Backbone as CSV, one residue per row, in Angstrom:
resi,resn,N_x,N_y,N_z,CA_x,CA_y,CA_z,C_x,C_y,C_z
1,UNK,66.877,-54.082,-33.386,66.051,-53.304,-34.202,65.276,-52.343,-33.484
2,UNK,64.970,-51.268,-34.132,64.163,-50.162,-33.562,63.050,-49.832,-34.549
3,UNK,62.033,-49.149,-33.851,60.770,-48.555,-34.573,60.322,-47.511,-33.745
4,UNK,59.995,-46.243,-34.443,59.422,-45.195,-33.727,58.113,-44.951,-34.312
5,UNK,57.042,-44.550,-33.327,55.676,-44.356,-33.832,55.298,-43.103,-33.194
6,UNK,54.906,-42.158,-33.976,54.454,-40.786,-33.468,53.211,-41.031,-32.755
7,UNK,52.914,-39.847,-31.942,51.542,-39.762,-31.255,50.553,-40.094,-32.235
8,UNK,50.303,-39.246,-33.277,49.199,-39.411,-34.102,49.038,-40.695,-34.804
9,UNK,50.080,-41.409,-35.149,50.143,-42.713,-35.753,49.785,-43.624,-34.739
10,UNK,50.274,-43.638,-33.446,49.818,-44.561,-32.278,48.294,-44.417,-32.023
11,UNK,47.743,-43.287,-32.127,46.203,-43.310,-31.948,45.420,-44.064,-33.135
12,UNK,45.744,-43.823,-34.286,45.210,-44.551,-35.425,45.495,-46.096,-35.256
13,UNK,46.730,-46.479,-34.970,46.886,-47.823,-34.968,46.224,-48.594,-33.808
14,UNK,46.362,-47.851,-32.613,45.383,-48.544,-31.525,44.050,-48.758,-31.695
15,UNK,43.463,-47.672,-32.506,42.083,-47.805,-32.717,41.828,-49.130,-33.618
16,UNK,42.821,-49.274,-34.598,42.602,-50.538,-35.548,42.757,-51.706,-34.750
17,UNK,43.939,-51.894,-33.794,44.340,-53.124,-33.116,43.213,-53.336,-32.322
18,UNK,42.341,-52.592,-31.571,41.343,-52.743,-30.687,40.076,-53.381,-31.195
19,UNK,40.138,-53.262,-32.406,38.757,-53.794,-33.293,38.820,-55.363,-32.888
20,UNK,37.605,-55.996,-32.746,37.449,-57.382,-32.521,38.321,-58.335,-33.423
21,UNK,38.130,-58.203,-34.792,38.820,-59.101,-35.473,40.263,-59.046,-35.409
22,UNK,40.919,-58.053,-34.746,42.344,-57.716,-34.860,43.022,-57.943,-33.554
23,UNK,42.342,-58.542,-32.495,42.763,-58.520,-31.343,43.995,-59.327,-31.058
24,UNK,44.215,-60.322,-31.909,45.464,-61.137,-31.730,46.524,-60.942,-32.734
25,UNK,46.382,-59.764,-33.563,47.345,-59.414,-34.382,48.203,-58.257,-33.990
26,UNK,49.378,-58.050,-34.785,50.370,-57.114,-34.370,50.567,-56.185,-35.693
27,UNK,51.190,-54.953,-35.652,51.428,-54.172,-36.744,52.812,-54.809,-37.456
28,UNK,52.734,-54.996,-38.673,53.768,-55.367,-39.403,54.244,-54.061,-40.275
29,UNK,55.409,-53.771,-40.362,56.097,-52.966,-41.393,56.920,-53.717,-42.174
30,UNK,56.685,-53.590,-43.469,57.416,-54.374,-44.483,57.836,-53.487,-45.766
31,UNK,58.725,-53.984,-46.560,59.274,-53.292,-47.704,58.609,-53.754,-48.828
32,UNK,57.875,-52.756,-49.442,57.170,-53.156,-50.935,58.319,-53.207,-52.069
33,UNK,59.223,-52.405,-52.061,60.211,-52.650,-53.026,61.393,-51.756,-52.583
34,UNK,62.705,-52.031,-53.051,63.856,-51.334,-52.859,64.591,-50.951,-53.928
35,UNK,65.122,-49.762,-54.141,66.000,-49.494,-55.273,67.006,-48.417,-54.846
36,UNK,68.147,-48.491,-55.290,69.287,-47.557,-54.921,69.568,-47.491,-53.457
37,UNK,69.460,-46.171,-53.000,69.480,-46.138,-51.598,68.368,-45.944,-50.580
38,UNK,67.284,-46.479,-51.064,66.126,-46.386,-50.380,65.046,-47.537,-50.619
39,UNK,64.161,-47.589,-49.679,63.062,-48.527,-49.853,61.655,-47.814,-49.551
40,UNK,60.747,-48.611,-50.113,59.354,-48.151,-49.935,58.658,-48.936,-49.046
41,UNK,57.885,-48.585,-48.038,57.304,-49.347,-46.995,55.928,-49.447,-47.010
42,UNK,55.195,-50.264,-46.337,53.776,-50.426,-46.138,53.642,-51.039,-44.834
43,UNK,52.331,-50.940,-44.426,51.795,-51.460,-43.063,50.724,-52.568,-43.226
44,UNK,50.576,-53.561,-42.322,49.444,-54.516,-42.429,49.487,-55.022,-40.945
45,UNK,48.325,-55.638,-40.657,48.146,-56.243,-39.454,48.507,-57.819,-39.617
46,UNK,49.296,-58.425,-38.780,49.725,-59.715,-38.998,50.181,-60.606,-37.871
47,UNK,50.713,-61.913,-37.938,51.154,-62.316,-36.927,52.710,-62.722,-37.255
48,UNK,53.547,-62.731,-36.209,55.111,-62.939,-36.459,55.309,-64.499,-36.923
49,UNK,56.448,-64.461,-37.681,56.941,-65.770,-38.202,58.351,-65.848,-37.429
50,UNK,59.018,-67.151,-37.672,60.477,-67.285,-37.280,61.405,-66.428,-37.967
51,UNK,61.040,-65.764,-39.040,61.872,-64.790,-39.830,61.794,-63.476,-39.213
52,UNK,60.873,-63.246,-38.219,60.599,-61.867,-37.618,61.131,-61.514,-36.392
53,UNK,61.246,-60.409,-36.109,61.430,-59.847,-34.642,60.337,-58.920,-34.397
54,UNK,59.858,-59.093,-33.004,58.786,-58.095,-32.546,59.375,-57.092,-31.601
55,UNK,59.299,-55.797,-32.065,59.929,-54.794,-31.274,58.708,-53.962,-30.637
56,UNK,59.109,-53.704,-29.303,58.024,-52.920,-28.484,58.384,-51.486,-28.735
57,UNK,57.478,-50.699,-28.988,57.810,-49.044,-29.245,57.539,-48.362,-27.887
58,UNK,57.816,-47.068,-27.834,57.742,-46.426,-26.612,56.214,-46.098,-26.437
59,UNK,55.399,-46.284,-27.514,53.929,-46.151,-27.575,53.238,-47.449,-27.050
60,UNK,53.996,-48.369,-26.580,53.385,-49.741,-26.145,52.667,-50.563,-27.125
61,UNK,53.265,-50.350,-28.518,52.696,-50.926,-29.678,53.705,-51.879,-30.209
62,UNK,53.265,-53.120,-30.325,54.397,-54.160,-30.665,54.414,-54.129,-32.354
63,UNK,55.483,-54.184,-32.937,55.833,-54.084,-34.336,56.358,-55.205,-34.807
64,UNK,56.135,-55.823,-35.928,56.785,-56.867,-36.491,57.713,-56.336,-37.580
65,UNK,59.020,-56.733,-37.387,59.977,-56.532,-38.501,60.641,-57.716,-38.923
66,UNK,61.066,-57.723,-40.227,61.806,-58.986,-40.732,63.301,-58.863,-40.100
67,UNK,63.652,-59.941,-39.604,65.077,-60.024,-39.082,66.111,-59.697,-40.176
68,UNK,67.181,-59.252,-39.743,68.348,-58.890,-40.591,68.076,-58.173,-41.804
69,UNK,67.032,-57.155,-41.753,66.737,-56.241,-42.898,67.039,-54.862,-42.574
70,UNK,68.380,-54.389,-42.961,68.716,-53.027,-42.489,67.819,-51.876,-42.852
71,UNK,66.985,-51.968,-43.857,66.017,-50.776,-44.262,64.928,-50.734,-43.337
72,UNK,64.691,-51.721,-42.529,63.636,-51.800,-41.446,64.207,-51.289,-40.157
73,UNK,65.346,-51.454,-39.813,65.953,-51.115,-38.529,65.966,-49.587,-38.461
74,UNK,64.992,-48.929,-37.695,65.267,-47.516,-37.352,63.990,-46.899,-38.124
75,UNK,63.057,-47.530,-38.653,61.808,-47.135,-39.458,61.157,-46.308,-38.368
76,UNK,60.540,-45.134,-38.932,59.486,-44.280,-38.194,58.317,-44.148,-38.877
77,UNK,57.100,-44.392,-38.212,55.785,-44.237,-38.650,55.053,-42.957,-38.083
78,UNK,54.499,-42.318,-39.014,53.714,-41.153,-38.646,52.463,-41.127,-39.397
79,UNK,51.526,-40.227,-38.955,50.266,-40.185,-39.544,49.982,-38.696,-39.723
80,UNK,49.816,-38.370,-40.869,49.550,-36.775,-41.154,48.246,-36.658,-41.484
81,UNK,47.719,-35.408,-41.352,46.312,-34.983,-41.611,46.197,-34.028,-42.770
82,UNK,47.521,-33.383,-43.055,47.636,-32.460,-44.072,48.954,-32.654,-44.941
83,UNK,49.045,-32.612,-46.182,47.863,-32.131,-47.199,47.034,-33.320,-47.476
84,UNK,47.386,-34.538,-47.177,46.559,-35.873,-47.395,46.559,-36.572,-46.116
85,UNK,45.469,-36.973,-45.633,45.382,-37.938,-44.496,46.058,-39.328,-44.781
86,UNK,46.933,-39.729,-44.104,47.404,-41.051,-44.108,48.804,-41.343,-43.346
87,UNK,49.075,-42.495,-43.460,50.428,-42.843,-42.866,51.601,-42.402,-43.888
88,UNK,52.797,-42.075,-43.137,54.025,-41.749,-43.834,55.155,-42.476,-43.043
89,UNK,55.650,-43.404,-43.880,56.746,-44.310,-43.170,58.066,-44.005,-43.863
90,UNK,58.960,-43.565,-42.975,60.290,-43.392,-43.449,61.326,-44.067,-42.592
91,UNK,62.680,-43.901,-42.966,63.787,-44.531,-42.190,64.815,-43.448,-42.003
92,UNK,64.798,-42.589,-40.931,65.766,-41.439,-40.901,67.234,-41.980,-41.039
93,UNK,67.527,-43.065,-40.481,68.873,-43.558,-40.418,69.319,-43.943,-41.943
94,UNK,68.364,-43.848,-42.723,68.551,-44.267,-44.189,68.326,-42.991,-45.103
95,UNK,68.311,-41.875,-44.619,68.178,-40.622,-45.389,66.681,-40.127,-45.494
96,UNK,65.758,-40.563,-44.680,64.520,-40.151,-44.788,63.540,-40.454,-45.998
97,UNK,64.062,-41.319,-46.914,63.300,-41.806,-47.900,62.131,-42.553,-47.416
98,UNK,61.167,-42.691,-47.999,60.014,-43.362,-47.493,58.749,-43.354,-48.422
99,UNK,57.703,-44.057,-47.922,56.442,-44.259,-48.866,55.265,-43.478,-47.983
100,UNK,54.565,-42.762,-48.823,53.466,-42.067,-48.277,52.225,-42.823,-48.511
């Protein structure tokens, strides 16, 4: 499984992971709901379970993804400042649909 994190997103995620209460946690990308040909995604800090795979990104951030979930494979995490500040999670391999 693959996960891509942009430079902007990596800066924000690292800042959160370095906070003392989050030292032992990893970033989880999960699906909030699916319909038709796309899914809506969200992020949280979590610990992996037996149902997960931990993927190392090119930004040296470990991401938890649920095993055997095709809509999570290839997910991309970005952080935008305009028009509204926040994370944008898409899956380019599934047609760029995503959650803002």
